[in-house]
Coordinates of C-alpha atoms and ligand atoms in Angstrom, one line a residue:
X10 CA 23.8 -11.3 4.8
X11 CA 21.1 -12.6 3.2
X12 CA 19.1 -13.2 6.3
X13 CA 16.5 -10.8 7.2
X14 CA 16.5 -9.2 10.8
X15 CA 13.0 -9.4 11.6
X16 CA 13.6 -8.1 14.6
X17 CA 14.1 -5.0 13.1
X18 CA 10.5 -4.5 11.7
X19 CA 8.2 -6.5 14.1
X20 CA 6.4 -3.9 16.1
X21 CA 6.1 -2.8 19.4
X22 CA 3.5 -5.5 20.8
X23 CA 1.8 -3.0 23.2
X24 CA 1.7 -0.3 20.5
X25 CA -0.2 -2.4 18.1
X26 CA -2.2 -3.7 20.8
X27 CA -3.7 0.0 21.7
X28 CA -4.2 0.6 18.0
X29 CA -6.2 -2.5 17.5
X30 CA -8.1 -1.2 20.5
X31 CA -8.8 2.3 18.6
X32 CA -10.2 0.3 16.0
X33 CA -12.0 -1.6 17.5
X34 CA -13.9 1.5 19.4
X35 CA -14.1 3.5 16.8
X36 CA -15.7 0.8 14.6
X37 CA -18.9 1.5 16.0
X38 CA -19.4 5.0 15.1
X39 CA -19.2 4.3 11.0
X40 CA -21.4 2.5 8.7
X41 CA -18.2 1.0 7.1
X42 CA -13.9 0.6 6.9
X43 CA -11.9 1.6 4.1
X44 CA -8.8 -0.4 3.9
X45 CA -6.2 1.1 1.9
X46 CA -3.1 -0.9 0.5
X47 CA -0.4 -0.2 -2.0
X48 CA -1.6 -1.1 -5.7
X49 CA 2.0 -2.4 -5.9
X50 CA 1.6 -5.0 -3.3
X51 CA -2.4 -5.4 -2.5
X52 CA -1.6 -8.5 -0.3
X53 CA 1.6 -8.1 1.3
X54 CA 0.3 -4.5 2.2
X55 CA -3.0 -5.9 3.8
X56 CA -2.8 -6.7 8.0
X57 CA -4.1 -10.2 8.5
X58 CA -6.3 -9.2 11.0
X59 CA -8.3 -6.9 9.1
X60 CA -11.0 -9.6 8.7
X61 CA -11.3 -10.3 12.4
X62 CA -11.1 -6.9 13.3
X63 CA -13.9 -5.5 10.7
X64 CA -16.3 -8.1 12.7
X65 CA -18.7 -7.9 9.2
X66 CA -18.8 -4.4 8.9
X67 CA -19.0 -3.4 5.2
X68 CA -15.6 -2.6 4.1
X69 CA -14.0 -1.9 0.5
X70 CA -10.5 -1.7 -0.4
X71 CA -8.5 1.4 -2.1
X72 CA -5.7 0.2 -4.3
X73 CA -3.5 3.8 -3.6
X74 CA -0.8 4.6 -5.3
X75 CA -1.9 3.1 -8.8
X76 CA 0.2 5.7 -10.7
X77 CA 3.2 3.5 -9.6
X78 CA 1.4 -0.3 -10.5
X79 CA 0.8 -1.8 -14.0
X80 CA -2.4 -1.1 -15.3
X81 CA -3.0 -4.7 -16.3
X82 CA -2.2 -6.2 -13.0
X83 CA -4.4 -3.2 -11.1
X84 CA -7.3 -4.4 -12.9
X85 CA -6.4 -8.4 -12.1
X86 CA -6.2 -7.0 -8.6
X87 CA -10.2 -5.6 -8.8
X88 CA -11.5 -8.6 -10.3
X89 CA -9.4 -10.2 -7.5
X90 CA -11.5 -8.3 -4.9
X91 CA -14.6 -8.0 -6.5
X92 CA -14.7 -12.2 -6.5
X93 CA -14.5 -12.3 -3.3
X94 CA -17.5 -9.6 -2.9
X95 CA -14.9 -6.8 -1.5
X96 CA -15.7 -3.4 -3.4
X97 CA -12.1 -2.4 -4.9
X98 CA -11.1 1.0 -6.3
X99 CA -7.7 2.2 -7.8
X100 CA -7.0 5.8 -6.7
X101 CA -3.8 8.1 -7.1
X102 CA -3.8 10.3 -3.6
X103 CA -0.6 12.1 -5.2
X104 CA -2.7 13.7 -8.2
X105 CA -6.0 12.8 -6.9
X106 CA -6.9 10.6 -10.1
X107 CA -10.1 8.1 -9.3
X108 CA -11.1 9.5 -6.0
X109 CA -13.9 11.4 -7.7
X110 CA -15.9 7.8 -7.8
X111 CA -15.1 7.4 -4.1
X112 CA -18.1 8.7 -2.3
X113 CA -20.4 7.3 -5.3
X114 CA -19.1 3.6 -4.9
X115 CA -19.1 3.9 -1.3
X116 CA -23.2 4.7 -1.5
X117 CA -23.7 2.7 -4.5
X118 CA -22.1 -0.9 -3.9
X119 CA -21.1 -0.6 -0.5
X120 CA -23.8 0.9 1.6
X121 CA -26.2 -0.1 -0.7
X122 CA -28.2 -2.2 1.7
X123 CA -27.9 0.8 4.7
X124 CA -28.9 3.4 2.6
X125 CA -31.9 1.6 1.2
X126 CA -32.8 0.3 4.8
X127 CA -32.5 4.0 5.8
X128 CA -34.9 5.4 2.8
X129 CA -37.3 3.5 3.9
X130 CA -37.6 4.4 7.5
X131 CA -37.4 7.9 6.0
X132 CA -33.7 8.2 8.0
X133 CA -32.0 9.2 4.4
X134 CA -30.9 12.3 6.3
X135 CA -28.4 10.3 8.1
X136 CA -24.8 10.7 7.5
X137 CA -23.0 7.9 5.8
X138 CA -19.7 7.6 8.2
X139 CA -16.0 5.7 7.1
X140 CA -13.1 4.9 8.7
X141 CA -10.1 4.7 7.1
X142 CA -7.3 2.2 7.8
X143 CA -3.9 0.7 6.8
X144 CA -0.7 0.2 7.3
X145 CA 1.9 2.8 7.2
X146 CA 3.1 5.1 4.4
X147 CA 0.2 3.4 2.5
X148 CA -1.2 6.9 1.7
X149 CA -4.3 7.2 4.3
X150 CA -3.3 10.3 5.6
X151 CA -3.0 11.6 1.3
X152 CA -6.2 10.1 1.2
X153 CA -8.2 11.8 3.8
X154 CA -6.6 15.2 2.7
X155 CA -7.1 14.8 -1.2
X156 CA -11.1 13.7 -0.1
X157 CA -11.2 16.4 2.8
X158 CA -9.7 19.2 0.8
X159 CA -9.3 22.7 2.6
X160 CA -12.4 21.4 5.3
X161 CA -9.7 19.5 7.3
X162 CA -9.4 21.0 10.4
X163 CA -5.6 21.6 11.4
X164 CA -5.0 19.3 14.6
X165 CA -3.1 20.3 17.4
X166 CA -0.2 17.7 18.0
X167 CA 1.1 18.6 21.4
X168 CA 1.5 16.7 24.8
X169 CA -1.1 16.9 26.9
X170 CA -3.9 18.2 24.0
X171 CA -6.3 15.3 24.1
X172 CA -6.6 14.8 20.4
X173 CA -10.7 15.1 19.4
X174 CA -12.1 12.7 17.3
X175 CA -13.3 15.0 14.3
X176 CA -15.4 14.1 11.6
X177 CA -14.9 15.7 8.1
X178 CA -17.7 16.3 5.7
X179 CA -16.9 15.4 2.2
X180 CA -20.6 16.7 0.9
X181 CA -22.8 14.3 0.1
X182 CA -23.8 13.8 3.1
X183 CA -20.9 11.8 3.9
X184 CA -18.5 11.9 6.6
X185 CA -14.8 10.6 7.4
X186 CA -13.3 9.9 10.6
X187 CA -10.1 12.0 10.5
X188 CA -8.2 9.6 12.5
X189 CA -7.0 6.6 10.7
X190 CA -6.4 3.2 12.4
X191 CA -2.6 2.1 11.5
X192 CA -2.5 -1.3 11.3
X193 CA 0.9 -3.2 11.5
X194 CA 1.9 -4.5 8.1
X195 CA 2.5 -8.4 8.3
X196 CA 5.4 -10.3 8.5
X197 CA 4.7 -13.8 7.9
X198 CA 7.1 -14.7 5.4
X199 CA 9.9 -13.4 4.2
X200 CA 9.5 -12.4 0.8
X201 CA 6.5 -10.0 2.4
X202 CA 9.2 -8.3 4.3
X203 CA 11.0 -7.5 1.4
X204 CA 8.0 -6.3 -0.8
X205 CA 7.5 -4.4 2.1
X206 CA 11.2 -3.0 2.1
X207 CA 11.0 -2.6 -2.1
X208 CA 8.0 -0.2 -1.5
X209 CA 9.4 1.9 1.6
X210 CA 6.9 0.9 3.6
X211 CA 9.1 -0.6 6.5
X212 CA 12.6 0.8 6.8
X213 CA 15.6 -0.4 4.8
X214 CA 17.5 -1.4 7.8
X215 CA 15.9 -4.9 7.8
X216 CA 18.4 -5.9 4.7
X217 CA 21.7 -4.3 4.0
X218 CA 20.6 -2.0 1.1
X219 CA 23.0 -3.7 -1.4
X220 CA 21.1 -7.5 -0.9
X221 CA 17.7 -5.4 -1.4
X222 CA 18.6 -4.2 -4.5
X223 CA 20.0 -7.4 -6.0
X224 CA 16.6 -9.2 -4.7
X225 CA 14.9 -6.3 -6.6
X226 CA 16.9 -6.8 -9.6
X227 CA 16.5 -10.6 -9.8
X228 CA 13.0 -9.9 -9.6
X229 CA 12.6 -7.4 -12.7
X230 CA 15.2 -9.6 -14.9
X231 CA 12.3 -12.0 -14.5
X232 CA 8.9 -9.9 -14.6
X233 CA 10.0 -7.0 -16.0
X234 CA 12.8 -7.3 -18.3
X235 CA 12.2 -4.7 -20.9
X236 CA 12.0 -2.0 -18.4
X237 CA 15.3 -3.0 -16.7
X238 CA 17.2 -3.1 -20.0
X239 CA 16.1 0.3 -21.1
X240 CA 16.1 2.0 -18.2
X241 CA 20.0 1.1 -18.2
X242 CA 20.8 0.4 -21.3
X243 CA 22.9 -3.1 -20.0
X244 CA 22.5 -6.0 -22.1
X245 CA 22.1 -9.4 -20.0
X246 CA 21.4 -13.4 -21.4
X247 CA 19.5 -14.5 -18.2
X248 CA 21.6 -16.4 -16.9
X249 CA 22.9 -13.5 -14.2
X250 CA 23.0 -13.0 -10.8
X251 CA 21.7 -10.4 -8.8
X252 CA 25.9 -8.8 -8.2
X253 CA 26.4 -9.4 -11.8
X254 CA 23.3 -6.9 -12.8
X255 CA 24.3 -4.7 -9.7
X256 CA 27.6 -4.6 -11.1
X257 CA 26.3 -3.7 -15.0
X258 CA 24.2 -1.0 -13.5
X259 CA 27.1 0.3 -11.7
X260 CA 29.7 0.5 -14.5
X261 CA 27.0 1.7 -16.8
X262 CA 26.6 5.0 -14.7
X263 CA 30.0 5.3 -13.8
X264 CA 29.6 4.5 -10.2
X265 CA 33.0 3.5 -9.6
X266 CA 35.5 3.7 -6.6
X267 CA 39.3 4.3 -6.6
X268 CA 40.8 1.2 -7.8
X269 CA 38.4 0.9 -10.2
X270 CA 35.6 -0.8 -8.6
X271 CA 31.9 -0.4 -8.5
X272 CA 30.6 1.1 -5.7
X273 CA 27.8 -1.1 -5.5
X274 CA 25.8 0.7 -1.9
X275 CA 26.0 3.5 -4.3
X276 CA 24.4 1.6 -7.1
X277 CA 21.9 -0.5 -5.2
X278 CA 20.7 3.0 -3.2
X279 CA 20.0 4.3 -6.8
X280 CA 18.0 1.2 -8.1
X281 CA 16.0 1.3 -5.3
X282 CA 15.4 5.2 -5.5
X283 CA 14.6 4.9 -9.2
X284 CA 12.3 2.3 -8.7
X285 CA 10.8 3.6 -5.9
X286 CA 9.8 7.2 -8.2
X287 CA 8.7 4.9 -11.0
X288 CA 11.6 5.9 -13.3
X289 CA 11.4 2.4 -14.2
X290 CA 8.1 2.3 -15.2
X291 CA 4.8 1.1 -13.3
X292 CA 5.9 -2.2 -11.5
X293 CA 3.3 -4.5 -9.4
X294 CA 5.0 -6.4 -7.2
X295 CA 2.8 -9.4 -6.8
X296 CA 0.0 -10.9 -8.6
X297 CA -3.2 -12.7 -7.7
X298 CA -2.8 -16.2 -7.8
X299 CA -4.7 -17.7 -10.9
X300 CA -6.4 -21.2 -9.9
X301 CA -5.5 -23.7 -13.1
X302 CA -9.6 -23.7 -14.1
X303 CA -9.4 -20.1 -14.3
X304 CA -6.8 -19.6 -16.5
Ligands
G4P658 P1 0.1 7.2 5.8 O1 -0.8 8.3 6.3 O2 -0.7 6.0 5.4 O3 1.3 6.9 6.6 O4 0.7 7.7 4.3 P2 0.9 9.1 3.7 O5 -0.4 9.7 3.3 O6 1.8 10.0 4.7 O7 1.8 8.8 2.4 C1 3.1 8.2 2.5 C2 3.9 8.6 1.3 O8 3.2 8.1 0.1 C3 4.0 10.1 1.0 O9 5.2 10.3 0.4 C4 2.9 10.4 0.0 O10 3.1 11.5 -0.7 C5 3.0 9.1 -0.8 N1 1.7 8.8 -1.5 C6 0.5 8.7 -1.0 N2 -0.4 8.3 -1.9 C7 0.3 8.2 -3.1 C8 -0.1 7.9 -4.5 O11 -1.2 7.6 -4.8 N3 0.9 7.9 -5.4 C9 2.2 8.2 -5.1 N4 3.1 8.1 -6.1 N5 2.6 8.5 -3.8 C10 1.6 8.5 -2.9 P3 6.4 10.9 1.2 O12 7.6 10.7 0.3 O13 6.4 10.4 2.6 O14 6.1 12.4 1.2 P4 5.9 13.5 0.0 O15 6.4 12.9 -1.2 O16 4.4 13.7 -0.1 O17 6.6 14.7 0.5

């Protein structure tokens, strides 16, 4: 039960093979790549490949979704980036929140270089163009709508329409490829998979939805254990296991079955929901790791 059936979320080899290919041949018609991951889980929502694949372009990172990570860990997660000379930005595609800085940072740290080259060959008129990538449900298509606004043309989606690479202008003088590159999310170790699964981002079948929630509750008994105890008002020492907290939760709301029994899918279905719409507060998922001397 508690095995994960990777089968299950390993994608279709020649699928991701064609979309590394669109990358890769798109990659020469922008100035630089945007990879976007989930604030929650900035590493396990990264594709491994993205450095080989970016081949030195300039490239920053988007930390989406930052209305559902904690604040403190966001900010580790820029200093995180920043160290290792990648431009980061936290952004809310839902509300919009941060994305006003986007084109500014883009010219200011990322293309700094380009754009000065280009000033002084008197090419300033040039448009600054981005690709955006990621994996799925990370938010790029969010993104390129909240930065696009009512200029993004509607696409026709129907066999046999060659799609048409389009180029939206944000102002600025800036433009943004309007077709992302989905990169496969990676699956090198389990406990990615399931940060994976705790987001949405890959589909719950990979764990029955009952060992998902315990995993998830195990790990919030240990990071976040305020937020667990108020959201459901259960009382715990510590010492519990992931079915004795699924079981609290369950009694707590009443979720029980004839014979008096938790119904625990029913339970574990509405941890992950709640956690999933941030009902139990902003939760980051995994931190940087802090080397001893930096403590
Ligand atoms: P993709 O193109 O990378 O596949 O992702 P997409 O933009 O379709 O976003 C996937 C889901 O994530 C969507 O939810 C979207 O609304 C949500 N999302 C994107 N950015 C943010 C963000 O910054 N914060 C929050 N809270 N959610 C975000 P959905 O449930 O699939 O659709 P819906 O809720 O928009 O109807």
């Amino acid at each position: 039960m508690d095995n994960i059936d990777m089968k299950n979320i390993q994608w279709f080899p020649g699928h991701m093979a064609k979309t590394r290919r669109a990358i890769m041949s798109n990659l020469k018609l922008v100035d630089a790549v945007v990879e976007i991951v989930d604030a929650r889980i900035p590493l396990s929502s990264r594709n491994p490949e993205m450095d080989r694949l970016v081949n030195g372009k300039p490239r920053m990172v988007i930390l989406n979704k930052c209305d559902l990570a904690d604040d403190k860990a966001t900010q580790k997660w820029i200093n995180y980036f920043n160290n290792k000379n990648i431009t980061a930005l936290a952004v809310d595609c839902k509300s919009g929140k941060g994305l006003k800085s986007f084109v500014p940072t883009v010219k200011s740290k990322v293309l700094k270089e380009l754009l000065e080259k280009r000033e002084k060959n008197g090419m300033s008129g040039t448009p600054v163009r981005l690709m955006i990538v990621g994996i799925p449900n990370v938010g790029k298509s969010s993104l390129i709508n909240k930065l696009a606004g009512a200029k993004r043309a509607k696409v026709e989606d129907r066999p046999g329409v060659t799609r048409i690479k389009q180029w939206v202008k944000l102002g600025n003088n800036t433009e943004l490829l309007d077709m992302p590159g989905v990169l496969a999310p990676k699956f090198e170790d389990q406990s990615i998979a399931i940060k994976l699964a705790f987001t949405g981002a890959v589909s719950d079948d990979i764990l029955d939805i009952e060992t998902l929630a315990m995993k998830l509750l195990i790990f919030l008994k240990e990071n976040y254990s305020e937020s667990l105890k108020e959201r459901y008002k259960i009382e715990y020492s510590g010492n519990e296991t992931g079915p004795d907290l699924l079981i609290k939760i369950g009694k707590k709301r009443g979720m029980i079955v004839s014979g008096g029994e938790v119904n625990t899918e029913r339970t574990a279905i509405t941890v992950i929901d709640e956690f999933r719409s941030a009902k139990l507060g902003r939760i980051t998922l995994e931190l940087p790791e802090v080397k001893q001397h930096e403590k």
